[in-house]
Amino acid sequence: MKRYLILISGRGSNMESLLDAGLPGVCAAVIGNRPDAAGLALAESRGIATMVIDHRGFASREKFDSALADAIDHFAPDLILLAGFMRILGDAFVERFSGRLLNIHPSLLPSFRGIKTHAQALAAGVRLHGCSVHFVTPALDGGPIIAQAAVPVQAGDDEAALAARVLIEEHLLYPRVARWFLEGRLQLLEGRAHLSDQIAVEGALHVPQLAPQFAQRNSA
Ligand code: GAR
């Protein structure tokens, strides 16, 4: 049975969607970089091993990364899932886990890297927003994209409304991609996400629901 490990910083709703998905693997541990991350209590209540590695206790980013990497290796995971993990990881860390480190990011990459992605999308006036799952590489939010889900931006959306609509898709997309990896149907090859033929048929894009006025026009 393959083993996966989840890294979180806060609420843990993506972590929960992964734990609830009945993935073909064992969750070896959930590690948080903040003792107050709500997701840790949730994982504990499911009987999953949890650990806190508080970044504030380390003199440098490199020292934190190295402690985190050693803790991860202790659990010997095949797959590491960043799920709302809000620390930038250095090159050495990323290279150590290359090919088995995934992240979910709340935008249609390569647009809107970094933080406050929903505010960035609203400010840019895009009509389509969403989320992406990608392999992690040293370039922040810049690794090979595996799958995306798109949602329309609606008139009157504020940050919270848009974030909530994207989050629904995150909870569907991330477990799907994690499953592909654990089933051996997804790998990082020559700097690109390589999906099995079957996935290419199923599609690595979730197409948005059209707003009613557009749906009507399209069917007329
Ligand atoms: C999610 O929207 C996730 O995509 C985002 O943080 C939120 C965490 O929520 N991650 C990033 O912005 C990473 N750059 P959660 O703790 O409920 O899963």
XYZ file of C-alpha atoms and ligand atoms in Angstrom:
238
model
C 0.000 0.000 0.000
C 1.407 3.403 -0.988
C 1.827 6.030 1.728
C 0.987 9.712 1.497
C 1.672 12.598 3.842
C -0.128 15.943 4.031
C 1.355 19.317 4.977
C -0.986 22.026 6.257
C -0.883 25.485 7.833
C -4.494 26.147 8.810
C -8.088 25.077 8.382
C -7.371 21.812 6.593
C -10.437 21.537 4.381
C -8.359 20.211 1.460
C -6.720 17.759 3.849
C -10.178 16.598 4.897
C -11.282 16.106 1.304
C -8.182 13.935 0.729
C -8.831 11.888 3.881
C -12.481 11.408 2.928
C -11.755 10.327 -0.633
C -10.924 6.703 0.117
C -7.602 7.041 -1.682
C -5.727 3.858 -2.556
C -3.062 4.492 0.066
C -2.448 5.107 3.754
C -2.163 8.590 5.216
C 1.140 8.240 7.090
C 0.897 11.622 8.849
C -0.282 15.209 8.758
C 2.384 17.779 9.572
C 1.608 21.424 10.344
C 3.958 24.394 10.652
C 1.663 26.113 13.165
C 0.548 24.536 16.449
C -2.863 26.207 16.115
C -3.627 24.830 12.636
C -7.225 23.635 12.995
C -6.622 20.786 10.569
C -4.283 19.074 13.046
C -7.067 18.423 15.550
C -9.253 17.157 12.756
C -6.563 14.711 11.605
C -6.000 13.558 15.176
C -9.708 12.892 15.599
C -9.399 10.533 12.616
C -6.594 8.640 14.342
C -3.908 9.983 12.013
C -0.410 10.714 13.289
C 0.181 14.455 13.499
C 3.277 16.535 14.086
C 3.987 20.237 14.473
C 7.185 21.740 13.176
C 6.800 25.381 14.092
C 8.754 27.492 11.633
C 9.111 30.221 14.277
C 11.465 27.985 16.259
C 14.152 27.961 13.575
C 16.887 30.507 12.962
C 16.683 30.225 9.177
C 14.471 29.003 6.388
C 17.056 26.331 5.546
C 17.040 24.950 9.107
C 13.236 24.741 9.106
C 13.224 23.057 5.698
C 15.800 20.541 6.826
C 13.879 19.627 10.015
C 10.689 19.299 8.001
C 12.378 17.114 5.398
C 13.825 14.814 8.083
C 10.378 14.495 9.695
C 8.823 13.644 6.348
C 11.472 10.995 5.646
C 10.741 9.430 9.026
C 7.252 8.571 7.716
C 8.639 7.328 4.366
C 5.824 8.626 2.152
C 5.547 7.930 -1.579
C 3.604 11.150 -2.057
C 3.630 14.486 -0.224
C 0.599 16.747 -0.627
C 0.788 20.450 0.221
C -2.748 21.350 1.265
C -2.925 24.994 2.243
C 0.713 24.896 3.354
C 1.686 28.542 3.429
C 5.481 28.394 3.694
C 7.803 28.853 0.771
C 10.039 25.784 0.534
C 13.659 26.183 -0.535
C 15.322 24.586 -3.528
C 17.096 21.864 -1.524
C 13.816 20.729 0.025
C 11.970 20.752 -3.265
C 14.732 18.845 -5.029
C 14.899 16.240 -2.247
C 11.248 15.342 -2.880
C 11.140 16.061 -6.595
C 8.507 14.092 -8.482
C 6.479 13.233 -5.372
C 5.588 16.709 -4.106
C 2.216 18.157 -5.184
C 0.478 21.443 -4.400
C -2.994 22.850 -4.903
C -3.114 26.524 -5.743
C -6.302 28.618 -5.853
C -5.955 30.088 -9.345
C -5.707 29.020 -12.943
C -1.928 29.010 -13.130
C 0.194 30.570 -14.472
C -2.089 33.489 -13.585
C -2.097 34.813 -10.034
C 0.781 33.133 -8.261
C 1.434 33.815 -4.589
C -1.228 34.924 -2.144
C -4.601 36.707 -2.327
C -5.356 34.972 -5.599
C -9.086 35.700 -5.517
C -8.483 39.418 -4.968
C -5.937 39.329 -7.803
C -8.507 37.690 -10.092
C -11.207 40.238 -9.213
C -8.797 43.124 -9.713
C -7.769 41.767 -13.121
C -11.404 41.397 -14.170
C -11.017 37.838 -15.449
C -14.259 36.031 -16.267
C -12.801 32.634 -15.482
C -10.959 31.671 -12.303
C -10.280 28.359 -10.598
C -7.620 26.131 -9.123
C -4.639 24.105 -10.279
C -2.792 21.062 -8.994
C 0.862 20.986 -9.964
C 4.177 19.329 -9.208
C 6.258 21.521 -6.948
C 9.537 22.831 -8.362
C 11.784 25.600 -7.065
C 9.795 28.244 -9.012
C 7.024 29.472 -6.708
C 3.671 28.131 -7.985
C 5.495 27.523 -11.255
C 5.817 23.730 -11.438
C 4.282 21.564 -14.172
C 0.500 21.766 -14.115
C -1.332 18.453 -13.775
C -5.014 19.373 -13.689
C -7.225 22.421 -13.378
C -10.812 23.239 -12.526
C -12.376 26.469 -13.698
C -15.251 28.476 -12.256
C -16.947 31.516 -13.761
C -16.559 34.839 -12.002
C -20.051 36.175 -11.426
C -21.295 39.743 -11.301
C -21.268 40.915 -7.709
C -18.647 38.387 -6.578
C -16.468 39.461 -3.708
C -13.348 37.676 -2.529
C -15.240 35.409 -0.133
C -17.911 34.370 -2.633
C -15.346 33.601 -5.299
C -13.078 31.733 -2.854
C -16.002 29.572 -1.734
C -16.871 28.648 -5.321
C -13.251 27.756 -6.085
C -12.897 25.757 -2.857
C -15.719 23.425 -3.893
C -13.689 22.553 -6.994
C -10.450 22.211 -5.005
C -12.082 19.545 -2.879
C -12.980 17.552 -6.003
C -9.794 18.107 -7.974
C -7.068 17.352 -5.415
C -8.270 13.874 -4.413
C -8.668 13.002 -8.093
C -5.069 13.901 -8.833
C -3.767 12.205 -5.660
C -5.559 9.035 -6.754
C -3.915 9.170 -10.197
C -0.509 9.434 -8.542
C -1.123 6.633 -6.049
C -2.399 4.404 -8.839
C 0.831 5.003 -10.755
C -0.915 6.838 -13.581
C 0.799 10.201 -13.089
C 4.469 11.079 -12.977
C 6.875 13.930 -13.495
C 8.867 13.203 -16.642
C 11.403 15.581 -18.164
C 9.864 18.571 -16.436
C 6.282 17.842 -17.481
C 3.326 16.118 -15.865
C 2.865 12.837 -17.681
C -0.654 11.385 -17.446
C -1.653 7.892 -18.507
C -3.740 7.577 -21.692
C -6.812 6.739 -19.640
C -6.586 10.031 -17.765
C -6.201 11.873 -21.033
C -9.611 10.403 -21.944
C -11.180 11.275 -18.591
C -9.731 14.761 -18.843
C -7.508 16.754 -16.563
C -9.727 19.809 -16.862
C -12.979 20.314 -15.078
C -15.059 22.515 -17.358
C -17.067 25.251 -15.684
C -20.811 25.422 -15.450
C -21.977 28.254 -17.667
C -24.016 30.947 -15.990
C -27.721 30.456 -16.911
C -27.870 33.337 -19.420
C -24.922 31.875 -21.376
C -26.205 28.320 -21.174
C -29.513 29.467 -22.680
C -27.808 31.335 -25.487
C -25.623 28.320 -26.293
C -28.558 25.946 -26.512
C -30.709 28.339 -28.603
C -6.861 26.610 -0.140
O -7.700 27.457 -0.886
C -5.582 26.333 -0.895
O -5.747 26.202 -2.275
C -4.784 27.550 -0.567
O -5.044 27.803 0.788
C -6.352 27.333 1.100
C -6.225 26.394 2.273
O -7.471 25.992 2.749
N -3.399 27.339 -0.810
C -2.562 28.284 -1.205
O -2.890 29.443 -1.346
C -1.152 27.816 -1.449
N -0.398 28.828 -2.085
P -7.632 24.659 3.575
O -6.625 24.751 4.733
O -9.040 24.673 4.056
O -7.331 23.516 2.661
